[in-house]
Short mmCIF file of C-alpha atoms and ligand atoms in Angstrom, two decimals:
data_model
loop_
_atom_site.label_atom_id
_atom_site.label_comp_id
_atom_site.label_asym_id
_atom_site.label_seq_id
_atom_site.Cartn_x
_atom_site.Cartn_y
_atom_site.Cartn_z
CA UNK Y 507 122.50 161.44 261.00
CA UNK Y 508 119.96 159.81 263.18
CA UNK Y 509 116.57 161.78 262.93
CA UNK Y 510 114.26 161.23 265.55
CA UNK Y 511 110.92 160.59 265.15
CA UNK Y 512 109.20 162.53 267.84
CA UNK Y 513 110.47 165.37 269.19
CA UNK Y 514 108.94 167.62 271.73
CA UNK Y 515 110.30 170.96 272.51
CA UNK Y 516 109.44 173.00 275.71
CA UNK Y 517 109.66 176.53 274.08
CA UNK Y 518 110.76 178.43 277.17
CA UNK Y 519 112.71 182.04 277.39
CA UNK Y 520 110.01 184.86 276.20
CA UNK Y 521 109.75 186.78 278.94
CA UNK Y 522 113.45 186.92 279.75
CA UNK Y 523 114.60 187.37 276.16
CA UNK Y 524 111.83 190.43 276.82
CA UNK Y 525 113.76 191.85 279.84
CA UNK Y 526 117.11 191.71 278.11
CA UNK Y 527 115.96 193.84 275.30
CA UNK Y 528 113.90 196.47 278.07
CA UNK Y 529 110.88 195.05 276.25
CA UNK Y 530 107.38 194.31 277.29
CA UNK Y 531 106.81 190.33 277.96
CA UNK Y 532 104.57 189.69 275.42
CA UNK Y 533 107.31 191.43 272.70
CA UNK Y 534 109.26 188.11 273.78
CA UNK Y 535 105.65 186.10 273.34
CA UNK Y 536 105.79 187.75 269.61
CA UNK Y 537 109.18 187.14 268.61
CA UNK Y 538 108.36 183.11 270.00
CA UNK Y 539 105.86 182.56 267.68
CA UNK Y 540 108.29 183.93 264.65
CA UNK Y 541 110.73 181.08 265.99
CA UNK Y 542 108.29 178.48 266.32
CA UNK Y 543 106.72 179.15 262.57
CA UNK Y 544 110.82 178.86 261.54
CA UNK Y 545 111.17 175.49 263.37
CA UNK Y 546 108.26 173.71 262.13
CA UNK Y 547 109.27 174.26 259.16
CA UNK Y 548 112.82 172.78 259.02
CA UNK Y 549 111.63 170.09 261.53
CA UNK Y 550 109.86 169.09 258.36
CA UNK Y 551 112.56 169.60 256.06
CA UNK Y 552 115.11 167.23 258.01
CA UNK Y 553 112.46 164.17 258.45
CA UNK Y 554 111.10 164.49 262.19
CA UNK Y 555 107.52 163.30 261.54
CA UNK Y 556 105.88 164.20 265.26
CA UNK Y 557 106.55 167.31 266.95
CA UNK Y 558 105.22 168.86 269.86
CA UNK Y 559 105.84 172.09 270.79
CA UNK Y 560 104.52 173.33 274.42
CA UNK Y 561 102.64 176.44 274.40
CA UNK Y 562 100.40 176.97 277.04
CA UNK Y 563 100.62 174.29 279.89
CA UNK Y 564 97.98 173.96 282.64
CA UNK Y 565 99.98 175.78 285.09
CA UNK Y 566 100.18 178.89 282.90
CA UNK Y 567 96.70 180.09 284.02
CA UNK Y 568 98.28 181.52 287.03
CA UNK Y 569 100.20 184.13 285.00
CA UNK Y 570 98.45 187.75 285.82
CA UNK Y 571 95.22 188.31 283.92
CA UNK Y 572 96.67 190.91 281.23
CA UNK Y 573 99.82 188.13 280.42
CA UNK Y 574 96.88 185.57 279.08
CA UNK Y 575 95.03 187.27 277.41
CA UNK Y 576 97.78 188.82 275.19
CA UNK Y 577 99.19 185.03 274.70
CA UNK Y 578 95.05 184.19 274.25
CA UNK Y 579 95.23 186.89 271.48
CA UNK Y 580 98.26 185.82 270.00
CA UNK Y 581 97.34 182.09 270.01
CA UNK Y 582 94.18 183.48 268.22
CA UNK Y 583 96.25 185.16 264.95
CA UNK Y 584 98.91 182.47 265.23
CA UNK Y 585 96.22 180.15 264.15
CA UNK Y 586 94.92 181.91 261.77
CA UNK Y 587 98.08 181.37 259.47
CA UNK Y 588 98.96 178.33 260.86
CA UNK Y 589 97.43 176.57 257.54
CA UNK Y 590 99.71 178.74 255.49
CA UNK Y 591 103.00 177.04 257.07
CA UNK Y 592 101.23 173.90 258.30
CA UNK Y 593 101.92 172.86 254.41
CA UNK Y 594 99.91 170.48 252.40
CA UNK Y 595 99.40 166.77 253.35
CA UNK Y 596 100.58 167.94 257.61
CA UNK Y 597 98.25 167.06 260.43
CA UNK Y 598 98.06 169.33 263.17
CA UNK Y 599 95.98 168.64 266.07
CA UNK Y 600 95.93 170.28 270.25
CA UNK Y 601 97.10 168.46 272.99
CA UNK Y 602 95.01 169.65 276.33
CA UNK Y 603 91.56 170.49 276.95
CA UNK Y 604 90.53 173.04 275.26
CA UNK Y 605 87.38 173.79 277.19
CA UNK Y 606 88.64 176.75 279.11
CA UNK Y 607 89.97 178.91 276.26
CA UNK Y 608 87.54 181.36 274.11
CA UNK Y 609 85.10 180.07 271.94
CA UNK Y 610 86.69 182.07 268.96
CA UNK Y 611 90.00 180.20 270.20
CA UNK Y 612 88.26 176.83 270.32
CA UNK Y 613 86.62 176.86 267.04
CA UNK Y 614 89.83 177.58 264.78
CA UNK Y 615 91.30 174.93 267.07
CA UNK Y 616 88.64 172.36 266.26
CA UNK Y 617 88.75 173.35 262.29
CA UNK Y 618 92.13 172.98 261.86
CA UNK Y 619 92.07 169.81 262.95
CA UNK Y 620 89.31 168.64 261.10
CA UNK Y 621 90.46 170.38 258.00
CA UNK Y 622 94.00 168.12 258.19
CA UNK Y 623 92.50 165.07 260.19
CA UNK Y 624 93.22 162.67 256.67
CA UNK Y 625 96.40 163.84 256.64
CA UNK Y 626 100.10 162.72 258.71
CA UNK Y 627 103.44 162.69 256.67
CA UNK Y 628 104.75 165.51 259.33
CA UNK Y 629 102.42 165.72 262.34
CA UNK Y 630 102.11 169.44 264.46
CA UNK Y 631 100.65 168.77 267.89
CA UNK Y 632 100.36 172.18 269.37
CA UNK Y 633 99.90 171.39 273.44
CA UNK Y 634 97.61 174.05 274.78
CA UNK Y 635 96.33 174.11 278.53
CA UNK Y 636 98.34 170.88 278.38
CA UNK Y 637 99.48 169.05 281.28
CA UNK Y 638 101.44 165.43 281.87
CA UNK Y 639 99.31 164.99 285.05
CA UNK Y 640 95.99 166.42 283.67
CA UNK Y 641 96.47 164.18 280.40
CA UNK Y 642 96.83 160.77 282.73
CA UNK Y 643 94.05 161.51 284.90
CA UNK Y 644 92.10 162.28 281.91
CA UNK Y 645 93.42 159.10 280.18
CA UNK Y 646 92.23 156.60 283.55
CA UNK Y 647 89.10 158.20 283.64
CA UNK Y 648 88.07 157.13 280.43
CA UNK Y 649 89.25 153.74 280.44
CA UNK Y 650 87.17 153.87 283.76
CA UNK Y 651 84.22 155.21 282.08
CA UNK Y 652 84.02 152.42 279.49
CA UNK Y 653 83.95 150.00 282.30
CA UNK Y 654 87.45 148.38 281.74
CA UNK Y 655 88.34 145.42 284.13
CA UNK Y 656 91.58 146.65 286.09
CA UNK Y 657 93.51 143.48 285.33
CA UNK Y 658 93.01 144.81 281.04
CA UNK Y 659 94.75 147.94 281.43
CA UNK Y 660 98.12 148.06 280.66
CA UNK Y 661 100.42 150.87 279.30
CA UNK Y 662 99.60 150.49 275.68
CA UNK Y 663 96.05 151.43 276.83
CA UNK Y 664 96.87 154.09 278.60
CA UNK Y 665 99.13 155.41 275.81
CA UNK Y 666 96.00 155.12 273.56
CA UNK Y 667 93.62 157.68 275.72
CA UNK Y 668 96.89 160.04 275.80
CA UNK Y 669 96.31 164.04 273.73
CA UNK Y 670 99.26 162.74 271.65
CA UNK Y 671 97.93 159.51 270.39
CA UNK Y 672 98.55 158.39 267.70
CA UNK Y 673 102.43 159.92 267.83
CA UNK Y 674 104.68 157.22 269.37
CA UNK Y 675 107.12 157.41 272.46
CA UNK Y 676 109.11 160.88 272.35
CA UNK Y 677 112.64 160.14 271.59
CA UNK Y 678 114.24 163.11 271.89
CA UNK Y 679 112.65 166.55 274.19
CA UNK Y 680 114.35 170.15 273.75
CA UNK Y 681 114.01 172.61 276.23
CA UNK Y 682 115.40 176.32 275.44
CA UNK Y 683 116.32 179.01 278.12
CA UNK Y 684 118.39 176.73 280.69
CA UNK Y 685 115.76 175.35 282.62
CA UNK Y 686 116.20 171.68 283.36
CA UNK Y 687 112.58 170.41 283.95
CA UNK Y 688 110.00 169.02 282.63
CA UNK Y 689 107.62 171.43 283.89
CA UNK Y 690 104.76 168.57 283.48
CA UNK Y 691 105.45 168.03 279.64
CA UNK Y 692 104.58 164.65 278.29
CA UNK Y 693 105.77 162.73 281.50
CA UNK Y 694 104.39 159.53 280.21
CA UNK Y 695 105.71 159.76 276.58
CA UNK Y 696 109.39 160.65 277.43
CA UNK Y 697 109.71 157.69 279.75
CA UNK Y 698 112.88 156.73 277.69
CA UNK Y 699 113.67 160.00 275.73
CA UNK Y 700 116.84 162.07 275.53
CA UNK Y 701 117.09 165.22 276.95
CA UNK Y 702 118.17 168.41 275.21
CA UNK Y 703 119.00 171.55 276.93
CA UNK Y 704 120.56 174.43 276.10
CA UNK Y 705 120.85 178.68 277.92
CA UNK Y 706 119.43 179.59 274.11
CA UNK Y 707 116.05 181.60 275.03
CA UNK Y 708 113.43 180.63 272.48
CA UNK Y 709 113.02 183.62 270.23
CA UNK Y 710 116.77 182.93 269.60
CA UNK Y 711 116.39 179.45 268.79
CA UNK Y 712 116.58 178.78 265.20
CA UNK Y 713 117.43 176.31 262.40
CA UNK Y 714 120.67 175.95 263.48
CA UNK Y 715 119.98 175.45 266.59
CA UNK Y 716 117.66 172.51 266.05
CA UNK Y 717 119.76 170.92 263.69
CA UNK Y 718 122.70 171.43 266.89
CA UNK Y 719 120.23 169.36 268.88
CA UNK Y 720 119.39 166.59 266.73
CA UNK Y 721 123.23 166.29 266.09
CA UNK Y 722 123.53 165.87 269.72
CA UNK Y 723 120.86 163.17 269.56
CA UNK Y 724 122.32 161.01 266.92
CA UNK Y 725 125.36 160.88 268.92
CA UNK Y 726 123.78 159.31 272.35
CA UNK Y 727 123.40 156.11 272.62
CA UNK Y 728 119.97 154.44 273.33
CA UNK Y 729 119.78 150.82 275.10
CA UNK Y 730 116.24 151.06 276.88
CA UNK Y 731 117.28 148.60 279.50
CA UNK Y 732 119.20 146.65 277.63
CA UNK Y 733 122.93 145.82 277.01
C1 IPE F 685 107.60 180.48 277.45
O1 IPE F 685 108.28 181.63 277.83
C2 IPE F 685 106.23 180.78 276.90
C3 IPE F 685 105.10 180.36 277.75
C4 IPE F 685 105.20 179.69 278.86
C5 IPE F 685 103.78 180.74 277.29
P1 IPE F 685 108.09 182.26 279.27
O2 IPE F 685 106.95 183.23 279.23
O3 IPE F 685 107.95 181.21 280.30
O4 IPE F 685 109.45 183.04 279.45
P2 IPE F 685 110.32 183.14 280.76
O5 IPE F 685 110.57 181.76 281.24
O6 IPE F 685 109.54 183.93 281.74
O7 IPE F 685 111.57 183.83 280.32
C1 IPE F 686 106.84 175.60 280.54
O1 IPE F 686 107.43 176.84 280.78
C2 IPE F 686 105.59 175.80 279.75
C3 IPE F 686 105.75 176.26 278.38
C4 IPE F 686 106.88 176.48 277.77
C5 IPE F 686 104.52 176.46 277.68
P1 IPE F 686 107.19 177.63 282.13
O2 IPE F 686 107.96 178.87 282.03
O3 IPE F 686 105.74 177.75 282.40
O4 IPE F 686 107.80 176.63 283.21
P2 IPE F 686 108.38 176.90 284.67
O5 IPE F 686 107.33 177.68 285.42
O6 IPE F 686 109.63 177.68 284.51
O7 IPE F 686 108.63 175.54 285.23
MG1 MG F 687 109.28 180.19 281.45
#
């Protein structure tokens, strides 16, 4: 089977997987994080070596008040073990700025990715007040800022100022719950990826269900403008 070697997943469904069940939101926002710790690790065990997994995009701010901060105190604890099942030798870093989330927040963010900065066989990038549009504005004003002459940027400079550099190109993005949208997720980076979707809501998304996906993947076939 063909394994790809970035993935990205838009882990979408919480609230409705909630609703089903006559459960709070944030029960769904619980049971997520169980399927995302389950994920990462068979991602590993079948070979992907970058995967990003959207948590918290820019647009989520304008969820009510009492809906972040339960997903602000979940991030926080999710963190806390993420070393445990982040596995020796893995690099996990934070796509997005993480400026606007709670110092407590910020600083496990900042260690973690210090502690496993050295490291890279499997690669976690955890995007966090992430967005496509907010990363590309970011990424011009730098190469702005360092006084580049317009006719010297080209895409592989831009791709360079990006949240997910170093991880190459997405090849193949996953979104759960039926949605078919991006939803501002790595716009730039799945220029030529395939698209996964399925109705599965993310708390029931599981081994199996990756492995369905990256089935599905090996199957299409890729040309990138070619013949
Ligand atoms: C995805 O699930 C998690 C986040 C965006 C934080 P949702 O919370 O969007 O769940 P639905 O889409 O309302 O079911
Ligand atoms: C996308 O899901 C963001 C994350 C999964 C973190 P949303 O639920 O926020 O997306 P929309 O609002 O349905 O497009
Ligand atoms: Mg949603």
């Amino acid at each position: 089977m063909k394994i790809p070697v970035h993935v990205g997943i838009i882990m979408d469904g919480n609230g409705r997987w909630a609703k089903l069940r006559g459960l709070p939101r944030t029960a769904g926002h619980k049971a997520g994080a169980e399927t995302l710790r389950r994920v990462v690790k068979e991602a590993k065990r079948i070979g992907i070596q970058y995967l990003s997994l959207y948590a918290f995009s820019t647009e989520n701010w304008s969820r009510p008040e009492s809906e972040v901060s339960t997903l602000m105190k979940l991030f926080d604890s999710y963190l806390d073990e993420a070393k445990g099942f982040v596995g020796e030798g893995d690099r996990i870093w934070f796509a997005g700025d993480k400026s606007p989330f709670p110092e407590r927040l910020r600083t496990k963010m900042e260690c973690l990715e210090q502690d496993t900065r050295d490291c890279g066989g499997f690669n976690i990038i955890l995007c966090m007040n992430y967005g496509g549009r907010d990363e590309l504005v970011r990424a011009v004003r730098e190469i702005a800022a360092q006084g580049t002459p317009p006719g010297d940027i080209d895409a592989d400079m831009i791709g360079k100022h990006l949240f997910t550099y170093p991880a190459p190109d997405a090849d193949l993005i996953i979104r759960t719950s039926g949605e078919m949208r991006l939803s501002n997720f790595l716009m730039w980076q799945s220029a030529y990826a395939e698209f996964y979707f399925t109705d599965t809501l993310w708390p029931d998304f599981d081994e199996k269900a990756l492995n369905a996906a990256i089935e599905e993947y090996s199957k299409r076939g890729r040309r990138f403008g070619g013949i």
